[in-house]
Short mmCIF file of C-alpha atoms and ligand atoms in Angstrom, two decimals:
data_model
loop_
_atom_site.label_atom_id
_atom_site.label_comp_id
_atom_site.label_asym_id
_atom_site.label_seq_id
_atom_site.Cartn_x
_atom_site.Cartn_y
_atom_site.Cartn_z
CA MET A 142 0.00 0.00 0.00
CA GLY A 143 1.37 3.43 -0.96
CA LEU A 144 1.75 6.50 1.21
CA ASN A 145 -0.18 9.33 -0.42
CA VAL A 146 0.16 12.68 1.32
CA ILE A 147 -1.07 16.18 0.55
CA MET A 148 0.06 19.31 2.36
CA ILE A 149 -2.31 22.22 2.50
CA GLY A 150 -1.48 25.51 4.18
CA PRO A 151 -1.04 29.16 3.29
CA PRO A 152 1.84 30.71 1.33
CA GLY A 153 4.96 30.65 3.52
CA ALA A 154 3.71 27.88 5.82
CA GLY A 155 6.81 25.81 5.03
CA LYS A 156 5.12 23.26 2.74
CA GLY A 157 7.99 23.20 0.26
CA THR A 158 10.64 23.00 2.98
CA GLN A 159 8.96 20.07 4.70
CA ALA A 160 7.90 18.34 1.48
CA LEU A 161 11.48 18.14 0.28
CA ARG A 162 12.70 16.49 3.47
CA PHE A 163 9.76 14.16 3.98
CA ALA A 164 9.59 12.89 0.39
CA ARG A 165 13.34 12.27 0.33
CA ALA A 166 13.29 10.44 3.66
CA ARG A 167 10.39 8.20 2.61
CA GLY A 168 11.30 7.71 -1.05
CA LEU A 169 8.10 9.37 -2.28
CA ALA A 170 7.57 11.32 -5.49
CA LYS A 171 7.53 15.00 -4.47
CA ILE A 172 5.14 16.96 -6.62
CA SER A 173 5.19 20.71 -6.01
CA THR A 174 2.80 22.39 -8.42
CA GLY A 175 4.35 25.85 -7.90
CA ASP A 176 7.78 24.45 -8.88
CA ILE A 177 6.30 22.69 -11.93
CA LEU A 178 4.72 25.96 -13.10
CA ARG A 179 7.87 28.03 -12.45
CA GLU A 180 9.90 25.52 -14.49
CA ALA A 181 7.34 25.72 -17.31
CA ILE A 182 7.62 29.52 -17.31
CA LYS A 183 11.40 29.35 -17.40
CA ALA A 184 11.34 26.85 -20.29
CA GLU A 185 8.70 28.98 -22.09
CA THR A 186 6.46 25.96 -22.71
CA PRO A 187 2.86 26.58 -23.85
CA VAL A 188 1.65 26.04 -20.27
CA GLY A 189 4.36 28.38 -18.94
CA LEU A 190 3.39 31.14 -21.34
CA LYS A 191 -0.28 30.71 -20.45
CA VAL A 192 0.15 30.86 -16.65
CA GLN A 193 2.90 33.47 -16.22
CA ALA A 194 0.73 36.56 -15.84
CA THR A 195 -1.70 34.78 -13.50
CA MET A 196 1.12 33.69 -11.19
CA GLU A 197 2.72 37.11 -11.22
CA ARG A 198 -0.58 38.56 -9.98
CA GLY A 199 -0.72 35.96 -7.19
CA GLU A 200 -3.92 34.40 -8.50
CA LEU A 201 -4.65 30.73 -9.01
CA VAL A 202 -4.10 29.01 -12.34
CA ASP A 203 -7.34 27.52 -13.69
CA ASP A 204 -8.48 24.15 -12.34
CA ALA A 205 -8.53 22.34 -15.70
CA THR A 206 -4.85 23.13 -16.34
CA MET A 207 -3.79 22.13 -12.82
CA ILE A 208 -5.80 18.91 -12.77
CA ALA A 209 -4.34 17.84 -16.15
CA ILE A 210 -0.77 18.49 -14.89
CA VAL A 211 -1.27 16.58 -11.65
CA ARG A 212 -3.16 13.67 -13.25
CA GLU A 213 -0.36 13.13 -15.76
CA ARG A 214 2.30 13.35 -13.02
CA LEU A 215 0.52 10.99 -10.62
CA MET A 216 0.14 8.33 -13.29
CA ARG A 217 3.90 8.12 -13.87
CA PRO A 218 5.54 4.95 -12.50
CA ASP A 219 7.63 6.71 -9.83
CA ALA A 220 4.48 8.11 -8.19
CA MET A 221 2.75 4.73 -7.98
CA ALA A 222 4.55 3.74 -4.77
CA GLY A 223 3.38 6.94 -3.10
CA PHE A 224 3.51 10.69 -3.45
CA LEU A 225 3.69 13.92 -1.55
CA LEU A 226 1.75 16.77 -3.11
CA ASP A 227 2.75 20.32 -2.14
CA GLY A 228 0.43 23.06 -3.41
CA PHE A 229 -2.32 20.85 -4.83
CA PRO A 230 -5.26 20.76 -4.35
CA ARG A 231 -6.01 24.43 -3.88
CA THR A 232 -9.71 24.48 -4.69
CA VAL A 233 -12.59 22.16 -3.91
CA GLU A 234 -12.80 21.28 -7.62
CA GLN A 235 -9.14 20.18 -7.54
CA ALA A 236 -9.77 18.17 -4.35
CA GLU A 237 -12.67 16.33 -5.97
CA ALA A 238 -10.52 15.53 -9.00
CA LEU A 239 -7.74 14.25 -6.73
CA ASP A 240 -10.14 11.94 -4.88
CA GLN A 241 -11.12 10.51 -8.24
CA ILE A 242 -7.48 9.98 -9.31
CA VAL A 243 -6.58 8.32 -5.98
CA GLU A 244 -9.59 6.05 -6.37
CA GLU A 245 -8.51 5.10 -9.92
CA ARG A 246 -4.94 4.35 -8.77
CA GLY A 247 -6.35 2.29 -5.92
CA ASN A 248 -3.18 2.12 -3.83
CA GLY A 249 -3.65 3.53 -0.41
CA PRO A 250 -5.59 6.20 1.41
CA LEU A 251 -4.97 9.92 1.19
CA VAL A 252 -3.35 11.56 4.22
CA VAL A 253 -4.12 15.29 4.49
CA VAL A 254 -1.91 17.59 6.55
CA ASP A 255 -2.88 21.19 7.23
CA VAL A 256 0.21 23.23 8.16
CA ARG A 257 -0.84 26.23 10.26
CA VAL A 258 1.17 29.40 10.82
CA PRO A 259 -0.07 32.83 12.06
CA LEU A 260 -0.47 35.55 9.43
CA GLN A 261 2.29 37.88 10.71
CA GLU A 262 4.81 35.05 10.64
CA LEU A 263 3.82 34.16 7.05
CA VAL A 264 4.42 37.74 5.93
CA ARG A 265 7.75 37.85 7.79
CA ARG A 266 8.92 34.63 6.12
CA LEU A 267 7.86 35.63 2.59
CA ASP A 268 9.42 39.09 2.97
CA GLY A 269 12.71 37.46 3.89
CA ARG A 270 12.74 34.49 1.52
CA LEU A 271 15.48 34.22 -1.07
CA VAL A 272 15.47 31.55 -3.78
CA CYS A 273 18.09 30.42 -6.27
CA SER A 274 17.40 32.00 -9.65
CA THR A 275 18.75 28.87 -11.38
CA CYS A 276 17.45 25.84 -9.45
CA GLY A 277 14.76 27.40 -7.22
CA THR A 278 16.20 26.15 -3.91
CA ASN A 279 15.31 28.28 -0.86
CA ALA A 280 18.21 29.98 0.93
CA ASP A 281 18.46 28.81 4.54
CA PRO A 282 16.85 31.60 6.61
CA PHE A 283 18.73 30.37 9.68
CA GLY A 284 22.16 30.18 8.03
CA PRO A 285 24.71 32.90 7.27
CA THR A 286 23.75 35.40 4.56
CA ILE A 287 25.17 34.07 1.30
CA LYS A 288 24.67 35.46 -2.19
CA ARG A 289 24.99 32.27 -4.22
CA CYS A 290 23.40 28.84 -4.13
CA GLY A 291 25.53 26.07 -2.56
CA LYS A 292 24.04 23.52 -4.98
CA CYS A 293 24.45 25.18 -8.37
CA ASP A 294 26.13 28.56 -7.73
CA GLY A 295 23.04 30.39 -9.02
CA GLU A 296 22.28 33.82 -7.60
CA PHE A 297 19.85 34.12 -4.67
CA VAL A 298 17.01 36.51 -5.51
CA GLN A 299 13.51 37.36 -4.27
CA ARG A 300 10.81 35.13 -5.80
CA HIS A 301 8.70 37.16 -8.27
CA ASP A 302 5.51 36.63 -6.29
CA ASP A 303 7.11 37.53 -2.93
CA ASP A 304 6.74 41.23 -3.63
CA ARG A 305 4.63 42.58 -0.73
CA SER A 306 1.58 43.55 -2.83
CA VAL A 307 1.50 40.11 -4.46
CA VAL A 308 1.93 38.40 -1.08
CA VAL A 309 -1.16 40.24 0.18
CA GLU A 310 -3.10 39.00 -2.87
CA ARG A 311 -1.84 35.40 -2.44
CA LEU A 312 -2.95 35.41 1.21
CA LYS A 313 -6.40 36.69 0.23
CA VAL A 314 -6.66 34.07 -2.51
CA TYR A 315 -5.71 31.41 0.03
CA GLU A 316 -8.48 32.51 2.42
CA ARG A 317 -11.07 32.66 -0.32
CA GLN A 318 -10.27 29.64 -2.46
CA THR A 319 -8.04 27.22 -0.55
CA TYR A 320 -9.08 27.53 3.10
CA PRO A 321 -12.47 25.92 2.27
CA LEU A 322 -10.50 22.71 1.75
CA VAL A 323 -10.16 22.39 5.51
CA LYS A 324 -13.92 21.94 5.70
CA TYR A 325 -13.80 19.55 2.75
CA TYR A 326 -11.28 17.26 4.49
CA GLN A 327 -11.58 17.81 8.24
CA GLU A 328 -14.09 15.06 9.01
CA ARG A 329 -11.88 12.41 7.43
CA PRO A 330 -10.01 10.11 9.83
CA THR A 331 -6.81 10.77 7.86
CA PHE A 332 -6.90 14.59 8.31
CA ARG A 333 -4.26 16.07 10.63
CA VAL A 334 -3.16 19.56 11.70
CA VAL A 335 0.47 20.50 12.28
CA ASN A 336 1.79 23.61 14.03
CA GLY A 337 4.09 25.10 11.39
CA ALA A 338 5.20 27.96 13.63
CA GLN A 339 7.99 25.98 15.26
CA ARG A 340 11.60 25.36 14.31
CA PRO A 341 11.75 23.37 11.03
CA GLU A 342 13.12 20.27 12.81
CA ASP A 343 10.23 20.35 15.29
CA VAL A 344 7.69 20.72 12.47
CA ALA A 345 9.39 17.77 10.75
CA PHE A 346 9.13 15.63 13.90
CA GLN A 347 5.44 16.42 14.29
CA LEU A 348 4.81 15.72 10.61
CA ASP A 349 6.47 12.30 10.82
CA THR A 350 4.32 11.40 13.79
CA VAL A 351 0.95 12.56 12.46
CA ILE A 352 1.48 11.19 8.95
CA ASP A 353 2.40 7.72 10.23
CA ASP A 354 -0.58 7.76 12.54
CA ALA A 355 -3.01 8.91 9.86
CA ALA A 356 -1.65 6.39 7.33
CA ALA A 357 -2.15 3.57 9.84
CA VAL A 358 -5.73 4.69 10.53
CA GLY A 359 -6.38 4.99 6.77
CA ALA A 360 -4.99 1.51 6.08
CA MET A 361 -7.18 0.00 8.81
CA GLU A 362 -10.25 1.71 7.39
CA LYS A 363 -9.46 0.41 3.89
CA ALA A 364 -8.98 -3.13 5.19
CA GLU A 365 -12.36 -3.00 6.94
CA SER A 366 -14.27 -1.64 3.95
P1 AP5 B 616 3.48 27.82 -4.64
O1 AP5 B 616 4.83 27.80 -5.20
O2 AP5 B 616 2.85 26.55 -4.20
O3 AP5 B 616 3.43 28.91 -3.50
P2 AP5 B 616 2.63 29.03 -2.12
O4 AP5 B 616 1.58 28.05 -1.84
O5 AP5 B 616 2.20 30.45 -2.13
O6 AP5 B 616 3.64 28.66 -1.06
P3 AP5 B 616 5.12 29.10 -0.94
O7 AP5 B 616 5.96 28.27 -1.86
O8 AP5 B 616 5.26 30.58 -1.00
O9 AP5 B 616 5.39 28.70 0.59
P4 AP5 B 616 5.71 27.29 1.24
O10 AP5 B 616 4.57 26.89 2.12
O11 AP5 B 616 6.20 26.30 0.24
O12 AP5 B 616 6.89 27.74 2.20
P5 AP5 B 616 8.48 27.52 2.09
O13 AP5 B 616 8.82 26.12 2.51
O14 AP5 B 616 9.04 28.03 0.82
O15 AP5 B 616 2.48 28.48 -5.73
C1 AP5 B 616 2.84 29.64 -6.43
C2 AP5 B 616 1.76 30.01 -7.43
O16 AP5 B 616 1.59 28.95 -8.38
C3 AP5 B 616 0.36 30.25 -6.86
O17 AP5 B 616 0.21 31.56 -6.36
C4 AP5 B 616 -0.50 29.97 -8.09
O18 AP5 B 616 -0.49 31.06 -8.97
C5 AP5 B 616 0.22 28.83 -8.77
N1 AP5 B 616 -0.25 27.50 -8.33
C6 AP5 B 616 0.49 26.53 -7.73
N2 AP5 B 616 -0.26 25.45 -7.47
C7 AP5 B 616 -1.51 25.73 -7.91
C8 AP5 B 616 -2.74 25.03 -7.90
N3 AP5 B 616 -2.84 23.80 -7.37
N4 AP5 B 616 -3.82 25.65 -8.43
C9 AP5 B 616 -3.75 26.88 -8.97
N5 AP5 B 616 -2.62 27.60 -9.01
C10 AP5 B 616 -1.50 27.04 -8.48
O19 AP5 B 616 8.92 28.51 3.29
C11 AP5 B 616 8.77 29.91 3.17
C12 AP5 B 616 9.97 30.61 3.81
O20 AP5 B 616 9.97 30.33 5.21
C13 AP5 B 616 11.32 30.12 3.30
O21 AP5 B 616 12.25 31.16 3.31
C14 AP5 B 616 11.71 29.03 4.31
O22 AP5 B 616 13.09 28.83 4.38
C15 AP5 B 616 11.14 29.62 5.59
N6 AP5 B 616 10.71 28.59 6.55
C16 AP5 B 616 10.20 27.35 6.26
N7 AP5 B 616 9.90 26.71 7.41
C17 AP5 B 616 10.22 27.56 8.44
C18 AP5 B 616 10.12 27.48 9.85
N8 AP5 B 616 9.64 26.37 10.46
N9 AP5 B 616 10.51 28.54 10.60
C19 AP5 B 616 11.00 29.68 10.01
N10 AP5 B 616 11.12 29.82 8.65
C20 AP5 B 616 10.73 28.77 7.87
MG1 MG B 617 6.46 26.31 -1.85
#
């Protein structure tokens, strides 16, 4: 049975940071829709050209485009043993499509983690975030200030949508379009909340614990049904 995890939470909650570590530690396919779109923009693919302006405004890309991207990605062989989705679903329509895809794949329940962080801390993190202009890696906010990426020597810059006015829009969009997902998922036995306003290693510890617990509950439910 596969481990299928989604992380929901507002911009700056630390989804990407935690997704990278967790997926690597568990050998899961990490699927970050924001990263996929930023790569498409960089490569000037048809999808990239279509979504660029929307992302720069801090709005959501349309559901049909996102569902097609995620469906194709989840059907690849490396995702069959399990996946971690960061940034999808972001609307109820996307969540319904994901339920359908998980059902079609038929390998394991869906664990849903809601990463919560107070608003002021989100703004502080996004104001301070630097990312590599070449490979997209986040600079370590706890490390010494360095100008270039340790992985690829690319220059650290502000992400285009971390400009304060766009951050405000992204947070509003989250409240309006993505927060309703909490209601969509919260009655499920595999829904868990994590306090994201702790040190990254403490968030990671809590994530490990709640995901294992929820996966065990989900597996038991499946076996009984
Ligand atoms: P996306 O790239 O997914 O952005 P987001 O959801 O706004 O989230 P962020 O990446 O800004 O934050 P994060 O939670 O990953 O935090 P991070 O770990 O970097 O989406 C971008 C855009 O793409 C959207 O606006 C939309 O246009 C489009 N899009 C994507 N998916 C879509 C979908 N499904 N439907 C429609 N449109 C879609 O951490 C943030 C900072 O905090 C970093 O500097 C980090 O180092 C630091 N940090 C992390 N953890 C901690 C901690 N515990 N303590 C202190 N600092 C921390
Ligand atoms: Mg991210």
